[in-house]
Short mmCIF file of C-alpha atoms and ligand atoms in Angstrom, two decimals:
data_model
loop_
_atom_site.label_atom_id
_atom_site.label_comp_id
_atom_site.label_asym_id
_atom_site.label_seq_id
_atom_site.Cartn_x
_atom_site.Cartn_y
_atom_site.Cartn_z
CA MET A 1 57.43 -34.44 -2.69
CA TYR A 2 60.30 -32.07 -2.66
CA ASP A 3 63.72 -33.14 -3.84
CA ARG A 4 67.13 -31.94 -2.53
CA TYR A 5 66.91 -28.88 -4.92
CA ASN A 6 63.47 -27.96 -3.56
CA ARG A 7 61.66 -28.91 -6.76
CA ASN A 8 58.14 -30.19 -6.33
CA ILE A 9 58.05 -33.64 -7.97
CA HIS A 10 54.39 -34.35 -8.81
CA TYR A 11 54.52 -35.79 -12.26
CA LEU A 12 54.89 -39.36 -13.27
CA ARG A 13 55.50 -40.53 -16.77
CA ILE A 14 54.73 -44.27 -17.28
CA SER A 15 56.02 -46.25 -20.20
CA VAL A 16 53.79 -49.24 -20.70
CA THR A 17 55.62 -51.03 -23.56
CA ASP A 18 58.71 -50.72 -25.64
CA ARG A 19 56.98 -52.13 -28.65
CA CYS A 20 55.75 -49.70 -31.32
CA ASN A 21 53.90 -49.81 -34.79
CA LEU A 22 56.29 -47.18 -36.25
CA ARG A 23 60.19 -46.98 -36.56
CA CYS A 24 60.92 -43.37 -36.28
CA LYS A 25 64.40 -42.78 -37.43
CA TYR A 26 65.58 -40.80 -34.37
CA CYS A 27 64.06 -43.38 -31.91
CA MET A 28 64.51 -46.82 -33.31
CA THR A 29 66.64 -48.70 -35.80
CA GLU A 30 65.24 -49.83 -39.05
CA LYS A 31 64.98 -53.48 -37.78
CA GLY A 32 63.58 -52.44 -34.44
CA MET A 33 65.25 -52.73 -31.14
CA LYS A 34 66.20 -55.62 -28.94
CA LEU A 35 62.86 -55.93 -27.17
CA LEU A 36 62.27 -56.48 -23.39
CA LYS A 37 61.17 -60.01 -22.32
CA HIS A 38 57.36 -60.05 -21.61
CA GLU A 39 57.97 -61.31 -18.12
CA ASP A 40 60.00 -58.29 -17.34
CA ILE A 41 57.19 -55.79 -18.33
CA LEU A 42 55.06 -54.63 -15.57
CA SER A 43 51.50 -55.84 -15.40
CA TYR A 44 48.71 -53.28 -15.36
CA GLU A 45 47.98 -54.32 -11.71
CA GLU A 46 51.73 -53.68 -10.86
CA ILE A 47 51.60 -50.39 -12.64
CA ALA A 48 48.32 -49.18 -10.85
CA SER A 49 49.63 -50.36 -7.49
CA PHE A 50 52.92 -48.39 -7.90
CA THR A 51 50.94 -45.37 -9.06
CA LYS A 52 48.63 -45.55 -6.04
CA ILE A 53 51.71 -45.31 -3.72
CA ALA A 54 53.23 -42.66 -5.92
CA ALA A 55 49.96 -40.69 -5.47
CA GLY A 56 50.07 -41.25 -1.75
CA ASN A 57 53.46 -39.52 -1.99
CA GLY A 58 52.22 -36.53 -3.89
CA ILE A 59 52.04 -37.42 -7.56
CA ASP A 60 48.97 -35.85 -9.09
CA LYS A 61 49.82 -35.97 -12.69
CA VAL A 62 50.29 -39.04 -14.72
CA ARG A 63 51.07 -39.45 -18.55
CA ILE A 64 51.19 -42.78 -20.33
CA THR A 65 53.74 -43.31 -22.97
CA GLY A 66 55.81 -46.02 -24.64
CA GLY A 67 56.79 -47.42 -27.19
CA GLU A 68 53.45 -46.91 -28.68
CA PRO A 69 50.98 -47.21 -25.66
CA LEU A 70 47.96 -47.84 -27.89
CA THR A 71 49.61 -51.13 -29.03
CA ARG A 72 49.59 -52.77 -25.76
CA LYS A 73 46.76 -55.17 -25.25
CA ASN A 74 43.84 -53.96 -23.27
CA ILE A 75 45.33 -50.41 -22.66
CA VAL A 76 41.74 -49.17 -21.98
CA TYR A 77 41.79 -51.36 -18.71
CA LEU A 78 44.92 -49.62 -17.43
CA ILE A 79 43.23 -46.32 -17.94
CA GLN A 80 40.29 -47.59 -15.94
CA LEU A 81 42.61 -48.52 -13.11
CA LEU A 82 44.57 -45.28 -13.06
CA ALA A 83 41.53 -43.14 -13.24
CA LYS A 84 40.23 -44.64 -10.14
CA ILE A 85 43.30 -43.66 -8.14
CA ASP A 86 42.52 -40.79 -5.52
CA GLY A 87 44.76 -37.79 -6.11
CA ILE A 88 45.42 -38.12 -9.65
CA LYS A 89 44.06 -34.90 -11.25
CA ASP A 90 45.61 -35.08 -14.65
CA LEU A 91 45.78 -38.25 -16.73
CA SER A 92 47.16 -38.02 -20.19
CA LEU A 93 48.71 -40.06 -22.99
CA THR A 94 51.40 -39.69 -25.61
CA THR A 95 50.84 -41.37 -28.83
CA ASN A 96 51.79 -41.27 -32.49
CA GLY A 97 48.14 -41.20 -33.28
CA ILE A 98 47.97 -44.19 -35.65
CA LEU A 99 45.36 -46.11 -33.43
CA LEU A 100 43.59 -43.08 -32.05
CA THR A 101 40.58 -43.49 -34.31
CA GLU A 102 39.78 -46.72 -32.75
CA PHE A 103 40.87 -45.74 -29.26
CA ALA A 104 39.84 -42.12 -28.60
CA GLU A 105 36.34 -42.74 -27.44
CA PRO A 106 36.91 -45.92 -25.29
CA MET A 107 40.01 -44.09 -23.67
CA LYS A 108 37.95 -41.02 -23.01
CA ASP A 109 35.04 -43.21 -21.33
CA ALA A 110 37.79 -44.95 -19.23
CA GLY A 111 38.82 -41.82 -17.75
CA LEU A 112 41.66 -40.41 -19.95
CA GLN A 113 41.58 -36.65 -19.97
CA ARG A 114 43.81 -35.65 -22.88
CA VAL A 115 46.29 -36.68 -25.46
CA ASN A 116 49.72 -35.52 -26.97
CA VAL A 117 50.20 -36.60 -30.39
CA SER A 118 53.57 -36.71 -32.05
CA LEU A 119 53.88 -35.24 -35.55
CA ASP A 120 57.04 -33.91 -37.08
CA THR A 121 55.72 -32.95 -40.59
CA VAL A 122 52.46 -32.31 -42.43
CA ASP A 123 53.86 -33.72 -45.61
CA PRO A 124 52.55 -37.31 -46.02
CA ASP A 125 55.54 -38.45 -47.91
CA LYS A 126 58.06 -36.90 -45.40
CA TYR A 127 55.91 -38.46 -42.60
CA LYS A 128 56.35 -42.02 -44.26
CA GLU A 129 60.02 -41.29 -44.46
CA ILE A 130 60.61 -40.12 -40.94
CA THR A 131 58.47 -42.94 -39.37
CA ARG A 132 59.79 -45.60 -41.91
CA GLY A 133 56.25 -46.35 -43.39
CA GLY A 134 53.67 -44.39 -41.13
CA ASP A 135 50.44 -43.35 -42.74
CA PHE A 136 50.05 -39.53 -42.15
CA HIS A 137 46.27 -39.72 -43.05
CA ARG A 138 45.52 -42.14 -40.22
CA VAL A 139 47.20 -39.75 -37.78
CA MET A 140 45.11 -36.90 -38.93
CA GLN A 141 41.92 -39.11 -38.56
CA GLY A 142 43.09 -40.07 -35.06
CA ILE A 143 43.53 -36.34 -34.19
CA ASP A 144 40.07 -35.56 -35.39
CA SER A 145 38.64 -38.60 -33.34
CA ALA A 146 40.55 -37.39 -30.32
CA GLU A 147 39.04 -33.83 -30.73
CA MET A 148 35.60 -35.36 -31.22
CA ALA A 149 35.98 -37.45 -28.14
CA GLY A 150 36.90 -34.48 -26.09
CA LEU A 151 40.51 -35.53 -25.32
CA LEU A 152 41.45 -31.84 -24.96
CA PRO A 153 43.55 -29.82 -25.03
CA ILE A 154 45.26 -31.70 -27.71
CA LYS A 155 49.03 -30.95 -27.76
CA ILE A 156 51.38 -31.82 -30.75
CA ASN A 157 55.01 -32.95 -30.06
CA CYS A 158 57.21 -32.10 -32.93
CA VAL A 159 60.89 -33.32 -32.92
CA VAL A 160 63.03 -30.71 -34.74
CA ASN A 161 66.78 -31.16 -35.78
CA LYS A 162 68.09 -27.77 -34.72
CA SER A 163 65.34 -25.21 -34.59
CA SER A 164 61.51 -24.64 -35.05
CA ASP A 165 62.22 -22.54 -38.06
CA GLU A 166 62.79 -25.63 -40.13
CA PRO A 167 60.26 -26.08 -43.05
CA ASP A 168 58.63 -29.14 -41.42
CA ALA A 169 58.31 -27.53 -38.07
CA LEU A 170 56.81 -24.38 -39.73
CA GLY A 171 54.23 -26.60 -41.47
CA VAL A 172 53.41 -28.33 -38.12
CA LYS A 173 53.12 -24.87 -36.46
CA ALA A 174 50.72 -23.53 -39.10
CA PHE A 175 48.58 -26.74 -38.80
CA CYS A 176 48.43 -26.30 -35.03
CA ASN A 177 47.54 -22.73 -35.32
CA SER A 178 44.62 -23.54 -37.73
CA ARG A 179 43.27 -26.11 -35.37
CA LYS A 180 43.98 -24.29 -32.13
CA PHE A 181 46.37 -26.96 -30.83
CA ASN A 182 49.33 -26.42 -28.72
CA VAL A 183 52.65 -27.35 -30.20
CA ARG A 184 55.97 -28.28 -28.39
CA PHE A 185 59.10 -28.37 -30.25
CA ILE A 186 61.58 -31.03 -28.90
CA HIS A 187 65.11 -31.00 -30.01
CA GLN A 188 66.16 -34.21 -31.47
CA MET A 189 68.40 -35.95 -28.85
CA ASN A 190 71.39 -37.92 -29.91
CA LEU A 191 71.08 -41.24 -28.48
CA GLU A 192 74.82 -42.02 -28.70
CA THR A 193 76.17 -38.73 -27.16
CA GLY A 194 73.13 -38.10 -24.96
CA GLU A 195 73.11 -34.44 -26.03
CA TYR A 196 69.93 -32.58 -25.39
CA ALA A 197 68.58 -28.98 -25.55
CA PRO A 198 65.40 -27.39 -23.80
CA VAL A 199 61.95 -28.15 -25.31
CA GLU A 200 60.33 -25.02 -26.94
CA GLY A 201 56.80 -24.55 -25.59
CA GLY A 202 57.15 -26.84 -22.65
CA THR A 203 59.25 -27.29 -19.63
CA GLY A 204 61.19 -30.26 -20.76
CA GLY A 205 65.02 -29.99 -20.73
CA ASN A 206 64.85 -27.10 -18.20
CA CYS A 207 66.29 -28.79 -15.08
CA LYS A 208 65.26 -26.07 -12.71
CA LEU A 209 61.57 -26.71 -13.57
CA CYS A 210 61.83 -30.51 -13.61
CA ASN A 211 58.80 -32.07 -11.75
CA LYS A 212 59.18 -35.64 -13.09
CA LEU A 213 59.88 -39.21 -12.14
CA ARG A 214 59.65 -41.90 -15.07
CA LEU A 215 58.65 -45.40 -14.64
CA SER A 216 59.90 -47.69 -17.59
CA SER A 217 57.88 -50.58 -18.88
CA ASP A 218 60.32 -52.90 -17.16
CA GLY A 219 59.76 -51.31 -13.84
CA ASN A 220 62.77 -49.14 -13.48
CA LEU A 221 62.13 -45.78 -11.82
CA ARG A 222 64.27 -43.04 -13.21
CA PRO A 223 64.90 -39.71 -11.48
CA CYS A 224 66.31 -38.12 -14.72
CA LEU A 225 66.00 -38.63 -18.54
CA PHE A 226 69.46 -37.48 -18.90
CA ASP A 227 71.13 -39.70 -16.37
CA ASP A 228 71.48 -43.37 -16.25
CA LEU A 229 70.24 -43.68 -12.50
CA SER A 230 67.33 -46.14 -12.04
CA PHE A 231 65.61 -48.00 -9.17
CA ASN A 232 63.70 -51.15 -9.81
CA VAL A 233 60.30 -51.21 -8.28
CA ARG A 234 59.92 -54.97 -8.43
CA LYS A 235 63.23 -55.52 -6.46
CA LEU A 236 63.00 -52.50 -4.12
CA GLY A 237 59.17 -52.12 -3.70
CA ALA A 238 57.36 -48.94 -4.73
CA GLU A 239 58.06 -46.88 -1.36
CA LYS A 240 61.85 -47.63 -1.32
CA ALA A 241 62.18 -46.96 -5.18
CA ILE A 242 60.46 -43.68 -4.76
CA GLN A 243 62.53 -42.65 -1.86
CA MET A 244 65.70 -43.55 -3.46
CA ALA A 245 64.95 -41.92 -6.77
CA MET A 246 63.86 -38.74 -4.85
CA GLU A 247 67.27 -38.81 -2.92
CA ALA A 248 69.31 -39.29 -6.04
CA LYS A 249 67.46 -37.02 -8.42
CA PRO A 250 70.35 -34.87 -9.79
CA GLU A 251 70.35 -31.04 -9.96
CA CYS A 252 70.89 -31.39 -13.71
CA GLY A 253 71.37 -34.47 -15.85
CA THR A 254 74.48 -34.65 -17.90
CA LYS A 255 74.54 -37.65 -20.12
CA SER A 256 72.59 -40.85 -20.58
CA VAL A 257 74.14 -43.55 -22.50
CA GLN A 258 71.43 -46.12 -21.76
CA ASN A 259 68.68 -43.88 -22.79
CA ARG A 260 66.23 -45.53 -25.18
CA PHE A 261 63.37 -43.63 -25.88
CA ASN A 262 61.00 -46.60 -26.73
CA VAL A 263 61.71 -47.96 -23.34
CA ILE A 264 61.69 -44.78 -21.12
CA GLY A 265 59.18 -42.98 -23.20
CA GLY A 266 60.78 -39.52 -23.63
N1 SAM B 1 55.03 -43.48 -29.51
C1 SAM B 1 54.63 -42.42 -28.86
C2 SAM B 1 54.79 -41.22 -29.66
O1 SAM B 1 55.61 -41.21 -30.60
O2 SAM B 1 54.16 -40.16 -29.27
C3 SAM B 1 55.08 -42.28 -27.41
C4 SAM B 1 56.47 -42.65 -27.12
S1 SAM B 1 57.80 -41.50 -27.96
C5 SAM B 1 59.12 -42.27 -27.41
C6 SAM B 1 57.53 -40.11 -26.83
C7 SAM B 1 58.20 -38.89 -27.64
O3 SAM B 1 59.49 -38.99 -27.63
C8 SAM B 1 57.60 -38.60 -29.02
O4 SAM B 1 57.12 -37.31 -29.00
C9 SAM B 1 58.91 -38.63 -29.74
O5 SAM B 1 58.85 -37.78 -30.83
C10 SAM B 1 60.00 -38.37 -28.75
N2 SAM B 1 61.26 -38.82 -29.23
C11 SAM B 1 61.70 -40.03 -29.56
N3 SAM B 1 63.03 -40.08 -29.90
C12 SAM B 1 63.55 -38.90 -29.66
C13 SAM B 1 64.81 -38.36 -29.84
N4 SAM B 1 65.92 -39.10 -30.17
N5 SAM B 1 64.90 -37.10 -29.28
C14 SAM B 1 63.96 -36.31 -28.88
N6 SAM B 1 62.67 -36.82 -28.93
C15 SAM B 1 62.58 -38.06 -29.10
FE1 SF4 B 2 57.43 -45.39 -32.00
FE2 SF4 B 2 57.05 -42.98 -30.63
FE3 SF4 B 2 59.52 -44.00 -31.03
FE4 SF4 B 2 58.22 -43.03 -33.12
S1 SF4 B 2 58.99 -41.93 -31.41
S2 SF4 B 2 59.29 -45.09 -33.08
S3 SF4 B 2 56.12 -43.64 -32.65
S4 SF4 B 2 58.01 -44.94 -29.80
#
């Protein structure tokens, strides 16, 4: 699908839940966030049916995200449904890695191809601080399990404050080099002002290269992470929501005041 600015939009990022087993400081408040009502969250059948229509329109790359996608009940079943859809060539998942030891193999068997794991530091105490209680060693075990299951190539998402020269980022870079993982440095977005900067090592934040649509867990199709435009797939139906999102996709986003990473998925 080509948008008004001649960009080929072929990548769909799907957030399957706004819930999470961590509380990263830059993503959630300490007490957690006001959560979506269960009835507003799309069922797996609704997600699969939307994705099928999106694939019919040219989407060939799908990434599952959240919240923490591995906390949603029966997530393996969703992967099975999505893996069967004709035209989806690349099926991946972004996770904090805490539950990967349990899920890597069943997810691979279900048809998941690869994972991105979020890791902002290799210091266990710092990890606990940033994530408000997360166990770094479980993430390491999770990454090992993903590698063993063949969820490759493994990519690491590392949020940085200002630059990838910060000590935590350098530690993550060294870890990735030693394990031959790709690393992408994401500049921390300020959720109040909506400020953002390009992702280093990826195409995120570079509007000219944008190829994405995002489906939030409550069924809002968003043409741009940095804009509050959204089209509800339950209200409009998949075809209409896709058409409207494509027509509205801005050349470059400016500011998103409603942006909540745990709902939209980053
Ligand atoms: N829970 C999973 C995880 O952490 O990988 C998937 C969802 S999380 C919202 C997706 C990505 O968004 C993560 O890599 C996370 O680091 C990033 N993220 C969250 N809040 C952010 C912020 N304020 N600025 C930039 N990236 C952020
Ligand atoms: Fe959870 Fe991911 Fe947000 Fe951290 S970044 S609180 S792991 S959704």
